[in-house]
Every structure is written in structure tokens, then in C-alpha cells.
């Protein structure tokens, strides 16, 4: 094996470049993976655009990953040559959250591609516990597991049932994933977004959902379709502080508001409105091993239309020129998958 590898680094906002780096050396307890596909996430586009919190440059992006195992410890249950995805939320194992079996909330978490360099490279080494076997999935499908697991985790956090009316704010990849899994519970699901193209894409992926543009008539329409009650569960996947604040008004009395988005600023809400609804405000952070496995099983069973989620295919060497072009047509973009 060549001892150097291709990486794609975001050196500063709007500056992607190709570079060669040494292939990482596997340590005891780690697994060496040959990366085959990388899903482009909203986080990656935020990093490129310079508006991602908790990040310093330069950074090798990439946390939606699939590949094949090249090397592991002798006696490891990880099979050489197996197709895998990677849980990119690397925990410390010692903090309060880790001790309480909430690794996605680790106080010292290191997310690949955000806090540390990620998988936009030919090879990575990761702790053995980060390896997730995806036997039966294609490399493309395996690269979609992580973002779908975030949607799965959010729906579980919201405790959605078939009796609920659900509103999803934001029709990007995460929002579509939330809508997909909420609809699978039998809930009545509405998706709202400022972009009509995204809403059309959401309807093609999630059969039976309703959608509406976030325009001047949206509030009246949302009130009308719920007979003035609004929604039992509201999910924000917009990544916009203004939308997050407005979402409080869409929660029904006795309802739940799940914030999937994260923004690097404060948000405020009316305490009297919050209390008279006895609203539950819930954060949803990352995903767990259980969420990953649920998504993998659903893809294997054909319950998730991965072919409709996958909208763009890119080659890693073309990313410096293609990423700016993708951002010019966001209504066409749901999930871009990079081959390296």
C-alpha cells in the first residue's frame, strides 16, 4: 500500500484543496478503514461557508462514511474486508454522560470532521467501537446511515406515535429523515420550508406527507389544517435561529418541541406561552448505536428509499470546483455522495 493518501482539506471558508498526507498508522484497539464513500452533510457545507460552530481551520471534513476494513487487532471481531460505516461521535468513556450510557452526549465528544479531522481521505483509523458492520448494504447506502440515524434519534426523542400531528421545520436531508421516520409511526406529518424544490423532493421520499412553503400564508394554513390546535410534536431541522424561535408557536397545548438543529447563538421564547402549554422542550444530539442499527435494518428490509435520497454523485478530486456549484442549486440537493 502506498504510504501516502489523498485528502481534501477545508483550509478556510470557501477554500478546499487536495493534498497528500501519510496514511495513518493503526494503534492497538483501532481499526484501519479504506474509505469508499463520503456523504456530504449540511455541516460540511456550513464548514465550507464559514458558519459552523465548534470548529477551527484547517479541517478535513467528512463524517458520513462507508468503507472496507483493512486491518484490526488480532482476535478482533471486526472482519478484514467487511463493509462498514463509522459512528463518528468519538466518546471519552469517562465523563458523566458516558457513565450514564449516553455516549452521544459525551462532555468531551470528538466528532470526526468537526472537532477532529474526518473521513474525506482515502484511509482513516478509528476506535474499534466506532465500527458498524453493514453487511448487505452498498457503499452508497452505508454512507447514508449516519444522517438517517440522526433523524431516527430525533423521532425517538420526540416519542412520536400514530396519534400525533407532527410538524417538521426544514426539508434538508435531516428534516426529510425526521419526516420519513415520523410518518412510519403512522403520524400525520407536515413539512415546512422556504424552498419549494426541497418540499417537492420531500414528498417524493415520504409518501403521504403534507408540505407548505414558509411564506406569509403559512401560519394561517398550519392553524387551519390542525383545526386551530397546531402540532403535538414539532421538530426544528432548519439550522436557523429565527425559525427555531418561531417554532414554539406551532406547538399544541401539551405538546413537545424537539430541537434537532444547533446554532451558535442564543434563542429566546415566551415563558407564559411555554408554561400555559406545559410544553416539553427537548434537545436531540447526534445518534446512538441503537439508532444506527435500526436504520441499517430498515435499509436491508427496503423500507427506506435510499435511491431517492441520493441525488448527486461526485468524485473527490473534483470537490474544490463542485462544492461551490452545489451551493448554487440547493433546491436540487438532498444527499451528495462522494467517491474517493
Tab-separated table of N, CA and C in Angstrom, residues 213-310:
chain	number	residue	atom	x	y	z
A	213	UNK	N	-45.052	25.996	1.904
A	213	UNK	CA	-43.980	26.989	1.883
A	213	UNK	C	-44.052	27.868	3.128
A	214	UNK	N	-42.893	28.234	3.639
A	214	UNK	CA	-42.826	29.156	4.769
A	214	UNK	C	-42.956	30.581	4.235
A	215	UNK	N	-44.190	30.959	3.949
A	215	UNK	CA	-44.441	32.294	3.410
A	215	UNK	C	-45.459	33.009	4.291
A	216	UNK	N	-45.989	34.102	3.815
A	216	UNK	CA	-46.886	34.932	4.628
A	216	UNK	C	-48.183	34.211	4.986
A	217	UNK	N	-48.590	33.207	4.192
A	217	UNK	CA	-49.831	32.490	4.457
A	217	UNK	C	-49.629	31.230	5.289
A	218	UNK	N	-48.382	30.895	5.592
A	218	UNK	CA	-48.104	29.604	6.226
A	218	UNK	C	-48.767	29.460	7.586
A	219	UNK	N	-48.679	30.477	8.424
A	219	UNK	CA	-49.229	30.359	9.773
A	219	UNK	C	-50.728	30.072	9.743
A	220	UNK	N	-51.450	30.787	8.884
A	220	UNK	CA	-52.894	30.578	8.787
A	220	UNK	C	-53.206	29.172	8.293
A	221	UNK	N	-52.423	28.697	7.326
A	221	UNK	CA	-52.646	27.350	6.794
A	221	UNK	C	-52.380	26.283	7.852
A	222	UNK	N	-51.281	26.425	8.607
A	222	UNK	CA	-50.960	25.461	9.654
A	222	UNK	C	-52.049	25.437	10.730
A	223	UNK	N	-52.588	26.586	11.041
A	223	UNK	CA	-53.677	26.652	12.018
A	223	UNK	C	-54.921	25.965	11.474
A	224	UNK	N	-55.206	26.199	10.206
A	224	UNK	CA	-56.420	25.635	9.602
A	224	UNK	C	-56.366	24.116	9.532
A	225	UNK	N	-55.222	23.557	9.096
A	225	UNK	CA	-55.152	22.096	8.902
A	225	UNK	C	-55.129	21.339	10.224
A	226	UNK	N	-54.921	22.060	11.328
A	226	UNK	CA	-54.950	21.413	12.643
A	226	UNK	C	-56.161	21.870	13.461
A	227	UNK	N	-57.147	22.493	12.810
A	227	UNK	CA	-58.345	22.976	13.494
A	227	UNK	C	-58.011	23.919	14.648
A	228	UNK	N	-56.939	24.675	14.467
A	228	UNK	CA	-56.547	25.648	15.471
A	228	UNK	C	-55.727	25.103	16.621
A	229	UNK	N	-55.472	23.791	16.633
A	229	UNK	CA	-54.753	23.163	17.755
A	229	UNK	C	-53.236	23.176	17.576
A	230	UNK	N	-52.775	23.253	16.345
A	230	UNK	CA	-51.363	23.128	15.983
A	230	UNK	C	-50.855	21.708	16.259
A	231	UNK	N	-49.581	21.504	16.590
A	231	UNK	CA	-48.970	20.186	16.440
A	231	UNK	C	-48.522	19.589	17.774
A	232	UNK	N	-48.761	18.279	17.905
A	232	UNK	CA	-48.351	17.571	19.122
A	232	UNK	C	-46.837	17.504	19.248
A	233	UNK	N	-46.156	17.369	18.123
A	233	UNK	CA	-44.694	17.333	18.124
A	233	UNK	C	-44.181	18.204	16.982
A	234	UNK	N	-43.314	19.148	17.312
A	234	UNK	CA	-42.657	19.991	16.314
A	234	UNK	C	-41.164	19.695	16.355
A	235	UNK	N	-40.582	19.479	15.190
A	235	UNK	CA	-39.145	19.262	15.061
A	235	UNK	C	-38.547	20.427	14.289
A	236	UNK	N	-37.482	21.033	14.814
A	236	UNK	CA	-36.764	22.026	14.032
A	236	UNK	C	-35.505	21.401	13.446
A	237	UNK	N	-35.430	21.395	12.124
A	237	UNK	CA	-34.236	20.943	11.409
A	237	UNK	C	-33.808	22.007	10.410
A	238	UNK	N	-34.077	23.268	10.766
A	238	UNK	CA	-33.819	24.363	9.837
A	238	UNK	C	-32.398	24.899	9.906
A	239	UNK	N	-31.779	24.812	11.091
A	239	UNK	CA	-30.474	25.438	11.281
A	239	UNK	C	-30.532	26.945	11.307
A	240	UNK	N	-31.713	27.498	11.555
A	240	UNK	CA	-31.920	28.941	11.535
A	240	UNK	C	-32.510	29.381	12.861
A	241	UNK	N	-31.831	30.314	13.548
A	241	UNK	CA	-32.267	30.724	14.880
A	241	UNK	C	-33.662	31.334	14.863
A	242	UNK	N	-33.968	32.124	13.837
A	242	UNK	CA	-35.292	32.723	13.741
A	242	UNK	C	-36.381	31.676	13.617
A	243	UNK	N	-36.144	30.676	12.783
A	243	UNK	CA	-37.119	29.591	12.622
A	243	UNK	C	-37.273	28.800	13.911
A	244	UNK	N	-36.168	28.585	14.611
A	244	UNK	CA	-36.224	27.852	15.878
A	244	UNK	C	-37.108	28.582	16.885
A	245	UNK	N	-36.968	29.895	16.942
A	245	UNK	CA	-37.777	30.678	17.877
A	245	UNK	C	-39.250	30.670	17.469
A	246	UNK	N	-39.523	30.783	16.204
A	246	UNK	CA	-40.902	30.803	15.737
A	246	UNK	C	-41.594	29.472	15.977
A	247	UNK	N	-40.819	28.394	15.970
A	247	UNK	CA	-41.402	27.064	16.120
A	247	UNK	C	-42.148	26.856	17.419
A	248	UNK	N	-41.816	27.612	18.469
A	248	UNK	CA	-42.528	27.473	19.742
A	248	UNK	C	-44.024	27.716	19.554
A	249	UNK	N	-44.388	28.626	18.661
A	249	UNK	CA	-45.797	28.984	18.459
A	249	UNK	C	-46.586	27.883	17.769
A	250	UNK	N	-45.899	26.913	17.168
A	250	UNK	CA	-46.583	25.855	16.439
A	250	UNK	C	-46.878	24.636	17.315
A	251	UNK	N	-46.442	24.659	18.576
A	251	UNK	CA	-46.613	23.509	19.459
A	251	UNK	C	-47.984	23.572	20.120
A	252	UNK	N	-48.727	22.465	20.056
A	252	UNK	CA	-50.043	22.391	20.680
A	252	UNK	C	-49.917	22.395	22.204
A	253	UNK	N	-51.000	22.692	22.878
A	253	UNK	CA	-51.037	22.561	24.329
A	253	UNK	C	-50.770	21.099	24.699
A	254	UNK	N	-49.827	20.911	25.613
A	254	UNK	CA	-49.422	19.564	25.995
A	254	UNK	C	-48.436	18.930	25.031
A	255	UNK	N	-47.910	19.728	24.093
A	255	UNK	CA	-47.058	19.178	23.051
A	255	UNK	C	-45.576	19.209	23.366
A	256	UNK	N	-44.804	18.762	22.378
A	256	UNK	CA	-43.358	18.600	22.530
A	256	UNK	C	-42.642	19.314	21.382
A	257	UNK	N	-41.525	19.969	21.722
A	257	UNK	CA	-40.726	20.676	20.726
A	257	UNK	C	-39.319	20.105	20.767
A	258	UNK	N	-38.897	19.499	19.663
A	258	UNK	CA	-37.597	18.831	19.579
A	258	UNK	C	-36.670	19.661	18.697
A	259	UNK	N	-35.578	20.137	19.286
A	259	UNK	CA	-34.589	20.915	18.537
A	259	UNK	C	-33.497	19.980	18.038
A	260	UNK	N	-33.543	19.700	16.750
A	260	UNK	CA	-32.501	18.892	16.108
A	260	UNK	C	-31.372	19.804	15.647
A	261	UNK	N	-31.731	21.014	15.233
A	261	UNK	CA	-30.737	21.997	14.791
A	261	UNK	C	-29.889	22.480	15.964
A	262	UNK	N	-28.704	22.976	15.625
A	262	UNK	CA	-27.857	23.675	16.591
A	262	UNK	C	-27.345	24.944	15.916
A	263	UNK	N	-27.419	26.058	16.632
A	263	UNK	CA	-26.911	27.323	16.113
A	263	UNK	C	-25.992	27.940	17.162
A	264	UNK	N	-25.078	28.774	16.715
A	264	UNK	CA	-24.074	29.347	17.620
A	264	UNK	C	-24.533	30.689	18.172
A	265	UNK	N	-25.780	30.722	18.663
A	265	UNK	CA	-26.301	31.942	19.272
A	265	UNK	C	-27.430	31.561	20.215
A	266	UNK	N	-27.846	32.507	21.045
A	266	UNK	CA	-28.960	32.268	21.948
A	266	UNK	C	-30.283	32.316	21.177
A	267	UNK	N	-31.251	31.545	21.663
A	267	UNK	CA	-32.617	31.674	21.188
A	267	UNK	C	-33.500	31.985	22.392
A	268	UNK	N	-34.594	32.713	22.165
A	268	UNK	CA	-35.470	33.112	23.255
A	268	UNK	C	-36.897	32.667	22.948
A	269	UNK	N	-37.723	32.580	24.002
A	269	UNK	CA	-39.119	32.224	23.815
A	269	UNK	C	-39.935	32.838	24.942
A	270	UNK	N	-41.249	32.908	24.739
A	270	UNK	CA	-42.164	33.483	25.714
A	270	UNK	C	-42.432	32.482	26.819
A	271	UNK	N	-42.051	32.823	28.034
A	271	UNK	CA	-42.277	31.899	29.150
A	271	UNK	C	-43.766	31.672	29.425
A	272	UNK	N	-44.628	32.710	29.412
A	272	UNK	CA	-46.054	32.441	29.629
A	272	UNK	C	-46.641	31.481	28.596
A	273	UNK	N	-46.265	31.643	27.318
A	273	UNK	CA	-46.764	30.728	26.290
A	273	UNK	C	-46.237	29.312	26.515
A	274	UNK	N	-44.987	29.224	26.916
A	274	UNK	CA	-44.364	27.924	27.184
A	274	UNK	C	-45.099	27.206	28.319
A	275	UNK	N	-45.374	27.935	29.403
A	275	UNK	CA	-45.974	27.312	30.576
A	275	UNK	C	-47.451	26.976	30.377
A	276	UNK	N	-48.185	27.833	29.708
A	276	UNK	CA	-49.610	27.531	29.566
A	276	UNK	C	-49.840	26.304	28.680
A	277	UNK	N	-48.879	25.997	27.827
A	277	UNK	CA	-48.953	24.771	27.029
A	277	UNK	C	-48.421	23.553	27.780
A	278	UNK	N	-47.744	23.749	28.914
A	278	UNK	CA	-46.975	22.696	29.591
A	278	UNK	C	-46.123	21.960	28.548
A	279	UNK	N	-45.456	22.775	27.759
A	279	UNK	CA	-44.662	22.263	26.648
A	279	UNK	C	-43.413	21.543	27.144
A	280	UNK	N	-43.026	20.486	26.443
A	280	UNK	CA	-41.731	19.842	26.670
A	280	UNK	C	-40.759	20.336	25.606
A	281	UNK	N	-39.632	20.875	26.050
A	281	UNK	CA	-38.575	21.315	25.142
A	281	UNK	C	-37.456	20.286	25.208
A	282	UNK	N	-37.145	19.685	24.075
A	282	UNK	CA	-36.263	18.518	24.035
A	282	UNK	C	-35.116	18.762	23.060
A	283	UNK	N	-33.901	18.537	23.482
A	283	UNK	CA	-32.757	18.553	22.583
A	283	UNK	C	-32.533	17.167	22.008
A	284	UNK	N	-32.082	17.113	20.772
A	284	UNK	CA	-31.733	15.837	20.140
A	284	UNK	C	-30.338	15.977	19.564
A	285	UNK	N	-29.400	15.245	20.127
A	285	UNK	CA	-27.990	15.395	19.755
A	285	UNK	C	-27.448	14.105	19.143
A	286	UNK	N	-26.957	14.204	17.929
A	286	UNK	CA	-26.284	13.085	17.281
A	286	UNK	C	-27.212	11.870	17.217
A	287	UNK	N	-26.658	10.683	17.451
A	287	UNK	CA	-27.416	9.436	17.403
A	287	UNK	C	-26.667	8.388	18.212
A	288	UNK	N	-27.331	7.275	18.481
A	288	UNK	CA	-26.736	6.198	19.268
A	288	UNK	C	-26.544	4.958	18.397
A	289	UNK	N	-25.844	3.998	18.959
A	289	UNK	CA	-25.645	2.725	18.263
A	289	UNK	C	-26.981	2.080	17.918
A	290	UNK	N	-27.950	2.225	18.833
A	290	UNK	CA	-29.280	1.669	18.592
A	290	UNK	C	-29.933	2.314	17.372
A	291	UNK	N	-29.803	3.628	17.238
A	291	UNK	CA	-30.363	4.319	16.073
A	291	UNK	C	-29.700	3.834	14.785
A	292	UNK	N	-28.375	3.690	14.818
A	292	UNK	CA	-27.657	3.186	13.644
A	292	UNK	C	-28.214	1.827	13.226
A	293	UNK	N	-28.385	0.928	14.197
A	293	UNK	CA	-28.825	-0.428	13.868
A	293	UNK	C	-30.249	-0.451	13.336
A	294	UNK	N	-31.121	0.396	13.893
A	294	UNK	CA	-32.490	0.466	13.385
A	294	UNK	C	-32.507	0.910	11.928
A	295	UNK	N	-31.689	1.907	11.601
A	295	UNK	CA	-31.624	2.395	10.219
A	295	UNK	C	-31.069	1.317	9.291
A	296	UNK	N	-30.009	0.663	9.713
A	296	UNK	CA	-29.406	-0.394	8.885
A	296	UNK	C	-30.422	-1.487	8.594
A	297	UNK	N	-31.163	-1.916	9.618
A	297	UNK	CA	-32.175	-2.965	9.426
A	297	UNK	C	-33.257	-2.510	8.451
A	298	UNK	N	-33.661	-1.242	8.539
A	298	UNK	CA	-34.703	-0.724	7.640
A	298	UNK	C	-34.215	-0.646	6.201
A	299	UNK	N	-32.948	-0.261	6.004
A	299	UNK	CA	-32.399	-0.234	4.645
A	299	UNK	C	-32.349	-1.653	4.084
A	300	UNK	N	-31.911	-2.601	4.894
A	300	UNK	CA	-31.865	-4.002	4.441
A	300	UNK	C	-33.250	-4.498	4.043
A	301	UNK	N	-34.269	-4.061	4.783
A	301	UNK	CA	-35.636	-4.516	4.527
A	301	UNK	C	-36.308	-3.756	3.383
A	302	UNK	N	-35.620	-2.730	2.835
A	302	UNK	CA	-36.184	-1.963	1.738
A	302	UNK	C	-37.191	-0.916	2.169
A	303	UNK	N	-37.222	-0.599	3.459
A	303	UNK	CA	-38.206	0.354	3.974
A	303	UNK	C	-37.798	1.804	3.760
A	304	UNK	N	-36.533	2.051	3.447
A	304	UNK	CA	-36.032	3.412	3.242
A	304	UNK	C	-35.636	3.567	1.781
A	305	UNK	N	-36.210	4.543	1.071
A	305	UNK	CA	-35.924	4.700	-0.363
A	305	UNK	C	-34.588	5.410	-0.585
A	306	UNK	N	-33.497	4.701	-0.365
A	306	UNK	CA	-32.174	5.323	-0.448
A	306	UNK	C	-31.873	5.858	-1.850
A	307	UNK	N	-32.483	5.249	-2.878
A	307	UNK	CA	-32.243	5.734	-4.237
A	307	UNK	C	-32.819	7.128	-4.444
A	308	UNK	N	-33.901	7.468	-3.743
A	308	UNK	CA	-34.490	8.796	-3.855
A	308	UNK	C	-33.742	9.814	-2.985
A	309	UNK	N	-33.139	9.346	-1.912
A	309	UNK	CA	-32.366	10.243	-1.057
A	309	UNK	C	-31.065	10.670	-1.729
A	310	UNK	N	-30.479	9.778	-2.502
A	310	UNK	CA	-29.182	10.013	-3.150
A	310	UNK	C	-29.406	10.799	-4.440
